[in-house]
Amino acid sequence: MTTPPPGLRERKKQATREALREAALRLAMERGPDQVRVEDIAEAAGVSPRTYNNYFASREQAIVSAVTADREARIAAAFAARPEGVRLADAVTEAVVEQYTNTGEREHQALLLITTQTALRDAFLDTTAGIELPLTAVIAERLGNAEAHTARVLAASVTAAVRIALEGWLRPAGTAETAGSFAAGGLVVPAGSLPDRLRTALAPLAPAFDAAEQRTQP
């Protein structure tokens, strides 16, 4: 079934959202996150603060959105694009890894900025919740309607695993003093290979994916 293109109103809303998140990231990189107000972002995007509040609940949410925009939909699309013969667990894992690690220099610099503050890091981690519903839909389509509940459980498990992997990747290495400075908003250097952390976190889910897949086979 083909999804109809968005109407004019939806296109305008999307354009406003994009303008706000791009303004938020640009100002944060120019001035530092602490020196950016909601009013500054709204002015730079050409809208009112009230309009801003219709799209984002905080400054941090807008900044992070510039990096994570539509990632949940892209994960679902990447999974759906895998050939049907690919093992279900592998299709999910590779879709997640691809969309979390296939970033350019701009995204890399933005991620380094996000690691400088606990509030930005938390907002970044919170975006993982968006994975669940789109992934539920495509897993259910692959498994069949009879497995809709299973698809939801699997997608929720993937969401939790991704968050755990990201928390471990962003965790500061070193002593208790380092951990304390991180909690206070100190700089965090991502630790280790993110693809490896994602695959390790998702690996325990493979038996559940395999079992669900086997139940749907003729």
PDB file of N, CA and C in Angstrom, residues 55-128:
ATOM      1  N   TYR A  55       6.554  22.481  19.124  1.00  0.00           N
ATOM      2  CA  TYR A  55       7.377  21.462  18.472  1.00  0.00           C
ATOM      3  C   TYR A  55       8.349  20.774  19.424  1.00  0.00           C
ATOM      4  N   PHE A  56       8.902  21.531  20.368  1.00  0.00           N
ATOM      5  CA  PHE A  56       9.908  20.973  21.260  1.00  0.00           C
ATOM      6  C   PHE A  56       9.630  21.402  22.690  1.00  0.00           C
ATOM      7  N   ALA A  57       9.882  20.479  23.604  1.00  0.00           N
ATOM      8  CA  ALA A  57       9.600  20.753  25.018  1.00  0.00           C
ATOM      9  C   ALA A  57      10.760  21.430  25.721  1.00  0.00           C
ATOM     10  N   SER A  58      11.940  21.446  25.097  1.00  0.00           N
ATOM     11  CA  SER A  58      13.102  22.024  25.744  1.00  0.00           C
ATOM     12  C   SER A  58      14.133  22.410  24.704  1.00  0.00           C
ATOM     13  N   ARG A  59      15.103  23.184  25.132  1.00  0.00           N
ATOM     14  CA  ARG A  59      16.251  23.530  24.288  1.00  0.00           C
ATOM     15  C   ARG A  59      17.024  22.273  23.915  1.00  0.00           C
ATOM     16  N   GLU A  60      17.229  21.409  24.880  1.00  0.00           N
ATOM     17  CA  GLU A  60      18.002  20.188  24.646  1.00  0.00           C
ATOM     18  C   GLU A  60      17.333  19.281  23.620  1.00  0.00           C
ATOM     19  N   GLN A  61      16.021  19.188  23.696  1.00  0.00           N
ATOM     20  CA  GLN A  61      15.295  18.344  22.750  1.00  0.00           C
ATOM     21  C   GLN A  61      15.485  18.823  21.321  1.00  0.00           C
ATOM     22  N   ALA A  62      15.460  20.136  21.129  1.00  0.00           N
ATOM     23  CA  ALA A  62      15.638  20.687  19.788  1.00  0.00           C
ATOM     24  C   ALA A  62      17.050  20.442  19.272  1.00  0.00           C
ATOM     25  N   ILE A  63      18.056  20.640  20.117  1.00  0.00           N
ATOM     26  CA  ILE A  63      19.444  20.423  19.708  1.00  0.00           C
ATOM     27  C   ILE A  63      19.660  18.972  19.301  1.00  0.00           C
ATOM     28  N   VAL A  64      19.199  18.065  20.139  1.00  0.00           N
ATOM     29  CA  VAL A  64      19.379  16.638  19.870  1.00  0.00           C
ATOM     30  C   VAL A  64      18.615  16.212  18.620  1.00  0.00           C
ATOM     31  N   SER A  65      17.452  16.811  18.399  1.00  0.00           N
ATOM     32  CA  SER A  65      16.635  16.444  17.246  1.00  0.00           C
ATOM     33  C   SER A  65      17.350  16.675  15.925  1.00  0.00           C
ATOM     34  N   ALA A  66      18.277  17.642  15.901  1.00  0.00           N
ATOM     35  CA  ALA A  66      19.030  17.907  14.675  1.00  0.00           C
ATOM     36  C   ALA A  66      19.913  16.730  14.294  1.00  0.00           C
ATOM     37  N   VAL A  67      20.263  15.900  15.277  1.00  0.00           N
ATOM     38  CA  VAL A  67      21.107  14.730  15.028  1.00  0.00           C
ATOM     39  C   VAL A  67      20.271  13.467  14.828  1.00  0.00           C
ATOM     40  N   THR A  68      19.197  13.359  15.575  1.00  0.00           N
ATOM     41  CA  THR A  68      18.427  12.105  15.597  1.00  0.00           C
ATOM     42  C   THR A  68      17.162  12.144  14.746  1.00  0.00           C
ATOM     43  N   ALA A  69      16.939  13.225  14.032  1.00  0.00           N
ATOM     44  CA  ALA A  69      15.686  13.402  13.290  1.00  0.00           C
ATOM     45  C   ALA A  69      15.364  12.206  12.397  1.00  0.00           C
ATOM     46  N   ASP A  70      14.165  11.680  12.567  1.00  0.00           N
ATOM     47  CA  ASP A  70      13.629  10.610  11.722  1.00  0.00           C
ATOM     48  C   ASP A  70      14.427   9.306  11.802  1.00  0.00           C
ATOM     49  N   ARG A  71      15.294   9.182  12.793  1.00  0.00           N
ATOM     50  CA  ARG A  71      16.106   7.965  12.868  1.00  0.00           C
ATOM     51  C   ARG A  71      15.232   6.732  13.068  1.00  0.00           C
ATOM     52  N   GLU A  72      14.191   6.857  13.894  1.00  0.00           N
ATOM     53  CA  GLU A  72      13.339   5.690  14.141  1.00  0.00           C
ATOM     54  C   GLU A  72      12.666   5.206  12.861  1.00  0.00           C
ATOM     55  N   ALA A  73      12.235   6.162  12.016  1.00  0.00           N
ATOM     56  CA  ALA A  73      11.618   5.787  10.743  1.00  0.00           C
ATOM     57  C   ALA A  73      12.650   5.180   9.798  1.00  0.00           C
ATOM     58  N   ARG A  74      13.869   5.686   9.853  1.00  0.00           N
ATOM     59  CA  ARG A  74      14.924   5.159   8.993  1.00  0.00           C
ATOM     60  C   ARG A  74      15.329   3.756   9.410  1.00  0.00           C
ATOM     61  N   ILE A  75      15.305   3.476  10.712  1.00  0.00           N
ATOM     62  CA  ILE A  75      15.596   2.117  11.173  1.00  0.00           C
ATOM     63  C   ILE A  75      14.535   1.147  10.657  1.00  0.00           C
ATOM     64  N   ALA A  76      13.272   1.545  10.788  1.00  0.00           N
ATOM     65  CA  ALA A  76      12.180   0.697  10.308  1.00  0.00           C
ATOM     66  C   ALA A  76      12.281   0.477   8.804  1.00  0.00           C
ATOM     67  N   ALA A  77      12.600   1.540   8.053  1.00  0.00           N
ATOM     68  CA  ALA A  77      12.715   1.421   6.596  1.00  0.00           C
ATOM     69  C   ALA A  77      13.900   0.541   6.214  1.00  0.00           C
ATOM     70  N   ALA A  78      15.013   0.680   6.942  1.00  0.00           N
ATOM     71  CA  ALA A  78      16.191  -0.135   6.650  1.00  0.00           C
ATOM     72  C   ALA A  78      15.905  -1.614   6.915  1.00  0.00           C
ATOM     73  N   PHE A  79      15.152  -1.889   7.981  1.00  0.00           N
ATOM     74  CA  PHE A  79      14.761  -3.267   8.270  1.00  0.00           C
ATOM     75  C   PHE A  79      13.848  -3.809   7.170  1.00  0.00           C
ATOM     76  N   ALA A  80      12.836  -3.024   6.804  1.00  0.00           N
ATOM     77  CA  ALA A  80      11.876  -3.462   5.785  1.00  0.00           C
ATOM     78  C   ALA A  80      12.548  -3.711   4.437  1.00  0.00           C
ATOM     79  N   ALA A  81      13.659  -3.016   4.188  1.00  0.00           N
ATOM     80  CA  ALA A  81      14.352  -3.153   2.909  1.00  0.00           C
ATOM     81  C   ALA A  81      15.199  -4.415   2.830  1.00  0.00           C
ATOM     82  N   ARG A  82      15.438  -5.064   3.975  1.00  0.00           N
ATOM     83  CA  ARG A  82      16.220  -6.302   3.943  1.00  0.00           C
ATOM     84  C   ARG A  82      15.431  -7.403   3.238  1.00  0.00           C
ATOM     85  N   PRO A  83      16.107  -8.235   2.435  1.00  0.00           N
ATOM     86  CA  PRO A  83      15.411  -9.346   1.765  1.00  0.00           C
ATOM     87  C   PRO A  83      14.758 -10.272   2.776  1.00  0.00           C
ATOM     88  N   GLU A  84      13.654 -10.873   2.399  1.00  0.00           N
ATOM     89  CA  GLU A  84      12.919 -11.745   3.313  1.00  0.00           C
ATOM     90  C   GLU A  84      13.743 -12.941   3.769  1.00  0.00           C
ATOM     91  N   GLY A  85      14.703 -13.353   2.969  1.00  0.00           N
ATOM     92  CA  GLY A  85      15.516 -14.501   3.337  1.00  0.00           C
ATOM     93  C   GLY A  85      16.518 -14.224   4.447  1.00  0.00           C
ATOM     94  N   VAL A  86      16.739 -12.959   4.759  1.00  0.00           N
ATOM     95  CA  VAL A  86      17.682 -12.607   5.813  1.00  0.00           C
ATOM     96  C   VAL A  86      17.072 -12.942   7.161  1.00  0.00           C
ATOM     97  N   ARG A  87      17.849 -13.571   8.016  1.00  0.00           N
ATOM     98  CA  ARG A  87      17.396 -13.907   9.366  1.00  0.00           C
ATOM     99  C   ARG A  87      16.859 -12.653  10.061  1.00  0.00           C
ATOM    100  N   LEU A  88      15.739 -12.811  10.739  1.00  0.00           N
ATOM    101  CA  LEU A  88      15.050 -11.682  11.363  1.00  0.00           C
ATOM    102  C   LEU A  88      15.966 -10.935  12.334  1.00  0.00           C
ATOM    103  N   ALA A  89      16.661 -11.660  13.183  1.00  0.00           N
ATOM    104  CA  ALA A  89      17.548 -11.026  14.163  1.00  0.00           C
ATOM    105  C   ALA A  89      18.653 -10.238  13.469  1.00  0.00           C
ATOM    106  N   ASP A  90      19.187 -10.787  12.388  1.00  0.00           N
ATOM    107  CA  ASP A  90      20.253 -10.100  11.654  1.00  0.00           C
ATOM    108  C   ASP A  90      19.722  -8.841  10.968  1.00  0.00           C
ATOM    109  N   ALA A  91      18.516  -8.930  10.429  1.00  0.00           N
ATOM    110  CA  ALA A  91      17.938  -7.773   9.746  1.00  0.00           C
ATOM    111  C   ALA A  91      17.737  -6.606  10.707  1.00  0.00           C
ATOM    112  N   VAL A  92      17.240  -6.915  11.896  1.00  0.00           N
ATOM    113  CA  VAL A  92      17.030  -5.861  12.897  1.00  0.00           C
ATOM    114  C   VAL A  92      18.363  -5.278  13.348  1.00  0.00           C
ATOM    115  N   THR A  93      19.305  -6.148  13.664  1.00  0.00           N
ATOM    116  CA  THR A  93      20.598  -5.689  14.161  1.00  0.00           C
ATOM    117  C   THR A  93      21.302  -4.788  13.153  1.00  0.00           C
ATOM    118  N   GLU A  94      21.349  -5.221  11.908  1.00  0.00           N
ATOM    119  CA  GLU A  94      22.065  -4.434  10.908  1.00  0.00           C
ATOM    120  C   GLU A  94      21.352  -3.122  10.601  1.00  0.00           C
ATOM    121  N   ALA A  95      20.034  -3.111  10.658  1.00  0.00           N
ATOM    122  CA  ALA A  95      19.293  -1.860  10.444  1.00  0.00           C
ATOM    123  C   ALA A  95      19.620  -0.856  11.553  1.00  0.00           C
ATOM    124  N   VAL A  96      19.655  -1.332  12.780  1.00  0.00           N
ATOM    125  CA  VAL A  96      19.972  -0.452  13.910  1.00  0.00           C
ATOM    126  C   VAL A  96      21.398   0.067  13.811  1.00  0.00           C
ATOM    127  N   VAL A  97      22.342  -0.844  13.585  1.00  0.00           N
ATOM    128  CA  VAL A  97      23.750  -0.446  13.513  1.00  0.00           C
ATOM    129  C   VAL A  97      23.967   0.553  12.386  1.00  0.00           C
ATOM    130  N   GLU A  98      23.377   0.285  11.257  1.00  0.00           N
ATOM    131  CA  GLU A  98      23.544   1.165  10.098  1.00  0.00           C
ATOM    132  C   GLU A  98      23.077   2.580  10.396  1.00  0.00           C
ATOM    133  N   GLN A  99      21.920   2.723  10.996  1.00  0.00           N
ATOM    134  CA  GLN A  99      21.343   4.044  11.204  1.00  0.00           C
ATOM    135  C   GLN A  99      21.957   4.797  12.382  1.00  0.00           C
ATOM    136  N   TYR A 100      22.587   4.077  13.286  1.00  0.00           N
ATOM    137  CA  TYR A 100      23.247   4.756  14.408  1.00  0.00           C
ATOM    138  C   TYR A 100      24.705   5.080  14.135  1.00  0.00           C
ATOM    139  N   THR A 101      25.302   4.476  13.137  1.00  0.00           N
ATOM    140  CA  THR A 101      26.736   4.676  12.916  1.00  0.00           C
ATOM    141  C   THR A 101      27.075   5.281  11.561  1.00  0.00           C
ATOM    142  N   ASN A 102      26.126   5.339  10.658  1.00  0.00           N
ATOM    143  CA  ASN A 102      26.390   5.899   9.337  1.00  0.00           C
ATOM    144  C   ASN A 102      26.165   7.408   9.385  1.00  0.00           C
ATOM    145  N   THR A 103      27.116   8.127   9.991  1.00  0.00           N
ATOM    146  CA  THR A 103      26.986   9.561  10.166  1.00  0.00           C
ATOM    147  C   THR A 103      28.144  10.293   9.521  1.00  0.00           C
ATOM    148  N   GLY A 104      27.891  11.537   9.133  1.00  0.00           N
ATOM    149  CA  GLY A 104      28.920  12.360   8.532  1.00  0.00           C
ATOM    150  C   GLY A 104      29.645  13.194   9.574  1.00  0.00           C
ATOM    151  N   GLU A 105      30.542  14.053   9.104  1.00  0.00           N
ATOM    152  CA  GLU A 105      31.339  14.874  10.007  1.00  0.00           C
ATOM    153  C   GLU A 105      30.471  15.811  10.827  1.00  0.00           C
ATOM    154  N   ARG A 106      29.431  16.370  10.209  1.00  0.00           N
ATOM    155  CA  ARG A 106      28.554  17.286  10.937  1.00  0.00           C
ATOM    156  C   ARG A 106      27.893  16.581  12.112  1.00  0.00           C
ATOM    157  N   GLU A 107      27.357  15.385  11.876  1.00  0.00           N
ATOM    158  CA  GLU A 107      26.707  14.634  12.935  1.00  0.00           C
ATOM    159  C   GLU A 107      27.704  14.232  14.019  1.00  0.00           C
ATOM    160  N   HIS A 108      28.919  13.914  13.587  1.00  0.00           N
ATOM    161  CA  HIS A 108      29.941  13.535  14.560  1.00  0.00           C
ATOM    162  C   HIS A 108      30.267  14.704  15.488  1.00  0.00           C
ATOM    163  N   GLN A 109      30.423  15.889  14.920  1.00  0.00           N
ATOM    164  CA  GLN A 109      30.707  17.070  15.729  1.00  0.00           C
ATOM    165  C   GLN A 109      29.534  17.385  16.662  1.00  0.00           C
ATOM    166  N   ALA A 110      28.326  17.210  16.155  1.00  0.00           N
ATOM    167  CA  ALA A 110      27.149  17.463  16.982  1.00  0.00           C
ATOM    168  C   ALA A 110      27.076  16.482  18.142  1.00  0.00           C
ATOM    169  N   LEU A 111      27.436  15.233  17.887  1.00  0.00           N
ATOM    170  CA  LEU A 111      27.412  14.235  18.958  1.00  0.00           C
ATOM    171  C   LEU A 111      28.431  14.561  20.037  1.00  0.00           C
ATOM    172  N   LEU A 112      29.592  15.047  19.641  1.00  0.00           N
ATOM    173  CA  LEU A 112      30.578  15.471  20.628  1.00  0.00           C
ATOM    174  C   LEU A 112      30.026  16.600  21.486  1.00  0.00           C
ATOM    175  N   LEU A 113      29.279  17.509  20.848  1.00  0.00           N
ATOM    176  CA  LEU A 113      28.645  18.586  21.610  1.00  0.00           C
ATOM    177  C   LEU A 113      27.635  18.016  22.601  1.00  0.00           C
ATOM    178  N   ILE A 114      26.853  17.050  22.163  1.00  0.00           N
ATOM    179  CA  ILE A 114      25.822  16.462  23.012  1.00  0.00           C
ATOM    180  C   ILE A 114      26.426  15.816  24.255  1.00  0.00           C
ATOM    181  N   THR A 115      27.629  15.266  24.113  1.00  0.00           N
ATOM    182  CA  THR A 115      28.248  14.601  25.260  1.00  0.00           C
ATOM    183  C   THR A 115      28.761  15.576  26.308  1.00  0.00           C
ATOM    184  N   THR A 116      28.733  16.880  26.036  1.00  0.00           N
ATOM    185  CA  THR A 116      29.298  17.832  26.989  1.00  0.00           C
ATOM    186  C   THR A 116      28.367  18.137  28.149  1.00  0.00           C
ATOM    187  N   GLN A 117      27.098  17.781  28.048  1.00  0.00           N
ATOM    188  CA  GLN A 117      26.154  18.109  29.112  1.00  0.00           C
ATOM    189  C   GLN A 117      25.241  16.934  29.399  1.00  0.00           C
ATOM    190  N   THR A 118      24.993  16.722  30.680  1.00  0.00           N
ATOM    191  CA  THR A 118      24.119  15.629  31.083  1.00  0.00           C
ATOM    192  C   THR A 118      22.723  15.786  30.490  1.00  0.00           C
ATOM    193  N   ALA A 119      22.197  17.017  30.460  1.00  0.00           N
ATOM    194  CA  ALA A 119      20.845  17.224  29.937  1.00  0.00           C
ATOM    195  C   ALA A 119      20.761  16.859  28.463  1.00  0.00           C
ATOM    196  N   LEU A 120      21.799  17.198  27.702  1.00  0.00           N
ATOM    197  CA  LEU A 120      21.819  16.838  26.278  1.00  0.00           C
ATOM    198  C   LEU A 120      21.975  15.334  26.105  1.00  0.00           C
ATOM    199  N   ARG A 121      22.826  14.740  26.912  1.00  0.00           N
ATOM    200  CA  ARG A 121      22.998  13.287  26.832  1.00  0.00           C
ATOM    201  C   ARG A 121      21.687  12.572  27.142  1.00  0.00           C
ATOM    202  N   ASP A 122      20.999  13.019  28.196  1.00  0.00           N
ATOM    203  CA  ASP A 122      19.738  12.384  28.569  1.00  0.00           C
ATOM    204  C   ASP A 122      18.698  12.544  27.465  1.00  0.00           C
ATOM    205  N   ALA A 123      18.655  13.727  26.858  1.00  0.00           N
ATOM    206  CA  ALA A 123      17.710  13.952  25.756  1.00  0.00           C
ATOM    207  C   ALA A 123      18.035  13.038  24.578  1.00  0.00           C
ATOM    208  N   PHE A 124      19.327  12.839  24.328  1.00  0.00           N
ATOM    209  CA  PHE A 124      19.759  11.952  23.249  1.00  0.00           C
ATOM    210  C   PHE A 124      19.331  10.511  23.540  1.00  0.00           C
ATOM    211  N   LEU A 125      19.541  10.067  24.767  1.00  0.00           N
ATOM    212  CA  LEU A 125      19.152   8.706  25.143  1.00  0.00           C
ATOM    213  C   LEU A 125      17.635   8.526  25.073  1.00  0.00           C
ATOM    214  N   ASP A 126      16.888   9.568  25.431  1.00  0.00           N
ATOM    215  CA  ASP A 126      15.428   9.476  25.430  1.00  0.00           C
ATOM    216  C   ASP A 126      14.861   9.256  24.026  1.00  0.00           C
ATOM    217  N   THR A 127      15.611   9.648  22.999  1.00  0.00           N
ATOM    218  CA  THR A 127      15.098   9.482  21.634  1.00  0.00           C
ATOM    219  C   THR A 127      14.978   8.019  21.242  1.00  0.00           C
ATOM    220  N   THR A 128      15.647   7.124  21.987  1.00  0.00           N
ATOM    221  CA  THR A 128      15.541   5.704  21.642  1.00  0.00           C
ATOM    222  C   THR A 128      14.108   5.201  21.774  1.00  0.00           C
TER     223      THR A 128
END
